[in-house]
Tab-separated table of N, CA and C in Angstrom:
chain	number	residue	atom	x	y	z
A	239	GLU	N	0.820	-1.190	0.000
A	239	GLU	CA	0.000	0.000	0.000
A	239	GLU	C	0.866	1.256	0.000
A	240	ASP	N	1.911	1.273	0.831
A	240	ASP	CA	2.807	2.428	0.853
A	240	ASP	C	3.530	2.594	-0.477
A	241	ILE	N	3.897	1.465	-1.097
A	241	ILE	CA	4.576	1.530	-2.398
A	241	ILE	C	3.647	2.138	-3.435
A	242	GLY	N	2.375	1.755	-3.422
A	242	GLY	CA	1.409	2.317	-4.368
A	242	GLY	C	1.276	3.811	-4.208
A	243	CYS	N	1.265	4.257	-2.975
A	243	CYS	CA	1.185	5.694	-2.678
A	243	CYS	C	2.418	6.410	-3.215
A	244	LEU	N	3.579	5.815	-2.987
A	244	LEU	CA	4.835	6.397	-3.449
A	244	LEU	C	4.874	6.457	-4.975
A	245	LEU	N	4.467	5.375	-5.633
A	245	LEU	CA	4.455	5.358	-7.099
A	245	LEU	C	3.491	6.393	-7.658
A	246	SER	N	2.346	6.540	-7.001
A	246	SER	CA	1.375	7.540	-7.435
A	246	SER	C	1.963	8.942	-7.314
A	247	TYR	N	2.666	9.193	-6.224
A	247	TYR	CA	3.311	10.497	-6.024
A	247	TYR	C	4.346	10.760	-7.111
A	248	ILE	N	5.140	9.761	-7.420
A	248	ILE	CA	6.174	9.908	-8.443
A	248	ILE	C	5.545	10.185	-9.802
A	249	ASP	N	4.452	9.481	-10.107
A	249	ASP	CA	3.766	9.692	-11.382
A	249	ASP	C	3.216	11.110	-11.514
A	250	ASP	N	2.874	11.733	-10.380
A	250	ASP	CA	2.308	13.071	-10.406
A	250	ASP	C	3.354	14.175	-10.574
A	251	LEU	N	4.631	13.842	-10.428
A	251	LEU	CA	5.675	14.846	-10.601
A	251	LEU	C	5.740	15.260	-12.065
A	252	ASP	N	5.981	16.534	-12.282
A	252	ASP	CA	5.909	17.086	-13.632
A	252	ASP	C	7.119	16.800	-14.513
A	253	ASN	N	8.309	16.721	-13.925
A	253	ASN	CA	9.481	16.562	-14.771
A	253	ASN	C	10.610	15.868	-14.009
A	254	PRO	N	11.569	15.335	-14.736
A	254	PRO	CA	12.689	14.632	-14.100
A	254	PRO	C	13.499	15.508	-13.149
A	255	LYS	N	13.616	16.802	-13.441
A	255	LYS	CA	14.381	17.694	-12.574
A	255	LYS	C	13.750	17.761	-11.183
A	256	GLU	N	12.429	17.782	-11.142
A	256	GLU	CA	11.722	17.800	-9.865
A	256	GLU	C	11.993	16.504	-9.091
A	257	LEU	N	11.996	15.395	-9.801
A	257	LEU	CA	12.286	14.104	-9.180
A	257	LEU	C	13.715	14.070	-8.645
A	258	LEU	N	14.660	14.605	-9.399
A	258	LEU	CA	16.052	14.653	-8.952
A	258	LEU	C	16.224	15.513	-7.703
A	259	GLU	N	15.448	16.574	-7.583
A	259	GLU	CA	15.506	17.413	-6.388
A	259	GLU	C	15.061	16.617	-5.158
A	260	HIS	N	14.013	15.814	-5.317
A	260	HIS	CA	13.548	14.977	-4.210
A	260	HIS	C	14.612	13.942	-3.833
A	261	ILE	N	15.250	13.381	-4.824
A	261	ILE	CA	16.305	12.390	-4.572
A	261	ILE	C	17.431	13.034	-3.767
A	262	LYS	N	17.820	14.238	-4.159
A	262	LYS	CA	18.886	14.956	-3.462
A	262	LYS	C	18.493	15.231	-2.007
A	263	GLU	N	17.233	15.616	-1.779
A	263	GLU	CA	16.765	15.879	-0.423
A	263	GLU	C	16.811	14.603	0.430
A	264	PHE	N	16.360	13.480	-0.129
A	264	PHE	CA	16.408	12.216	0.608
A	264	PHE	C	17.842	11.855	0.967
A	265	LYS	N	18.748	12.040	0.026
A	265	LYS	CA	20.160	11.718	0.274
A	265	LYS	C	20.719	12.607	1.384
A	266	GLU	N	20.448	13.899	1.315
A	266	GLU	CA	20.944	14.822	2.335
A	266	GLU	C	20.344	14.506	3.705
A	267	ASP	N	19.053	14.162	3.732
A	267	ASP	CA	18.427	13.767	4.998
A	267	ASP	C	19.080	12.500	5.541
A	268	GLY	N	19.347	11.557	4.652
A	268	GLY	CA	20.019	10.324	5.055
A	268	GLY	C	21.393	10.604	5.633
A	269	ASN	N	22.131	11.485	4.988
A	269	ASN	CA	23.460	11.856	5.493
A	269	ASN	C	23.369	12.489	6.883
A	270	SER	N	22.372	13.342	7.072
A	270	SER	CA	22.186	13.999	8.362
A	270	SER	C	21.887	12.971	9.466
A	271	PHE	N	20.968	12.045	9.174
A	271	PHE	CA	20.656	10.994	10.147
A	271	PHE	C	21.886	10.138	10.439
A	272	PHE	N	22.637	9.822	9.399
A	272	PHE	CA	23.814	8.985	9.568
A	272	PHE	C	24.838	9.656	10.488
A	273	LYS	N	25.051	10.951	10.279
A	273	LYS	CA	26.013	11.693	11.102
A	273	LYS	C	25.596	11.732	12.574
A	274	LYS	N	24.278	11.661	12.819
A	274	LYS	CA	23.758	11.654	14.185
A	274	LYS	C	23.768	10.244	14.787
A	275	GLY	N	24.127	9.254	13.975
A	275	GLY	CA	24.145	7.879	14.453
A	275	GLY	C	22.811	7.179	14.346
A	276	ASP	N	21.825	7.806	13.683
A	276	ASP	CA	20.493	7.221	13.512
A	276	ASP	C	20.473	6.426	12.200
A	277	ILE	N	21.010	5.228	12.272
A	277	ILE	CA	21.198	4.408	11.075
A	277	ILE	C	19.870	3.985	10.460
A	278	ASP	N	18.874	3.646	11.281
A	278	ASP	CA	17.582	3.198	10.748
A	278	ASP	C	16.933	4.261	9.871
A	279	ASN	N	16.874	5.489	10.372
A	279	ASN	CA	16.282	6.564	9.568
A	279	ASN	C	17.145	6.916	8.361
A	280	ALA	N	18.458	6.822	8.511
A	280	ALA	CA	19.350	7.081	7.380
A	280	ALA	C	19.074	6.077	6.262
A	281	LEU	N	18.976	4.798	6.633
A	281	LEU	CA	18.718	3.766	5.628
A	281	LEU	C	17.360	3.956	4.963
A	282	GLU	N	16.384	4.399	5.723
A	282	GLU	CA	15.064	4.655	5.147
A	282	GLU	C	15.144	5.758	4.090
A	283	LYS	N	15.828	6.836	4.412
A	283	LYS	CA	15.960	7.950	3.455
A	283	LYS	C	16.755	7.530	2.217
A	284	TYR	N	17.836	6.787	2.429
A	284	TYR	CA	18.615	6.298	1.286
A	284	TYR	C	17.764	5.354	0.435
A	285	GLY	N	16.928	4.559	1.089
A	285	GLY	CA	16.045	3.645	0.364
A	285	GLY	C	15.060	4.395	-0.518
A	286	PHE	N	14.474	5.462	0.022
A	286	PHE	CA	13.559	6.273	-0.780
A	286	PHE	C	14.290	6.883	-1.974
A	287	ALA	N	15.502	7.358	-1.753
A	287	ALA	CA	16.292	7.919	-2.858
A	287	ALA	C	16.512	6.855	-3.930
A	288	GLY	N	16.806	5.634	-3.504
A	288	GLY	CA	17.004	4.535	-4.456
A	288	GLY	C	15.754	4.217	-5.246
A	289	ILE	N	14.610	4.215	-4.577
A	289	ILE	CA	13.341	3.951	-5.274
A	289	ILE	C	13.070	5.053	-6.290
A	290	PHE	N	13.277	6.294	-5.893
A	290	PHE	CA	13.047	7.409	-6.814
A	290	PHE	C	13.985	7.322	-8.015
A	291	LEU	N	15.252	6.991	-7.780
A	291	LEU	CA	16.199	6.847	-8.892
A	291	LEU	C	15.772	5.733	-9.834
A	292	THR	N	15.329	4.638	-9.275
A	292	THR	CA	14.881	3.511	-10.097
A	292	THR	C	13.681	3.904	-10.932
A	293	CYS	N	12.745	4.625	-10.327
A	293	CYS	CA	11.553	5.049	-11.058
A	293	CYS	C	11.907	6.025	-12.170
A	294	LEU	N	12.941	6.794	-11.943
A	294	LEU	CA	13.401	7.711	-12.992
A	294	LEU	C	13.973	6.906	-14.155
A	295	ALA	N	14.663	5.818	-13.840
A	295	ALA	CA	15.296	4.995	-14.866
A	295	ALA	C	14.285	4.113	-15.600
A	296	LEU	N	13.254	3.667	-14.892
A	296	LEU	CA	12.255	2.790	-15.505
A	296	LEU	C	11.102	3.632	-16.023
A	297	GLU	N	10.857	3.561	-17.295
A	297	GLU	CA	9.870	4.443	-17.900
A	297	GLU	C	8.435	3.939	-17.767
A	298	MET	N	8.238	2.632	-17.803
A	298	MET	CA	6.885	2.109	-17.799
A	298	MET	C	6.419	1.826	-16.374
A	299	GLU	N	5.175	2.178	-16.090
A	299	GLU	CA	4.622	2.002	-14.756
A	299	GLU	C	4.685	0.540	-14.317
A	300	GLU	N	4.428	-0.394	-15.241
A	300	GLU	CA	4.469	-1.816	-14.896
A	300	GLU	C	5.861	-2.223	-14.427
A	301	ASP	N	6.893	-1.668	-15.059
A	301	ASP	CA	8.271	-1.967	-14.661
A	301	ASP	C	8.540	-1.496	-13.246
A	302	ARG	N	8.046	-0.303	-12.920
A	302	ARG	CA	8.239	0.239	-11.569
A	302	ARG	C	7.544	-0.622	-10.531
A	303	GLU	N	6.308	-1.023	-10.810
A	303	GLU	CA	5.563	-1.855	-9.873
A	303	GLU	C	6.248	-3.191	-9.664
A	304	THR	N	6.754	-3.782	-10.741
A	304	THR	CA	7.452	-5.061	-10.647
A	304	THR	C	8.705	-4.907	-9.816
A	305	PHE	N	9.456	-3.834	-10.041
A	305	PHE	CA	10.679	-3.601	-9.303
A	305	PHE	C	10.407	-3.460	-7.809
A	306	CYS	N	9.419	-2.644	-7.475
A	306	CYS	CA	9.110	-2.398	-6.055
A	306	CYS	C	8.554	-3.635	-5.397
């Protein structure tokens, strides 16, 4: 269910540049958590960045759903 919500959000983004900005924010948040020693939250943020990058690379919605 959470994956469906995330995929829907990604589909609603207007352009790849906007998606890349979100990826950068997730990475920076992950780095911040990591520096504080909060590994669980860091991994979560890095994971979201990875999903967003994958969705950027996979053009078809079916491919994204299969991947997730």
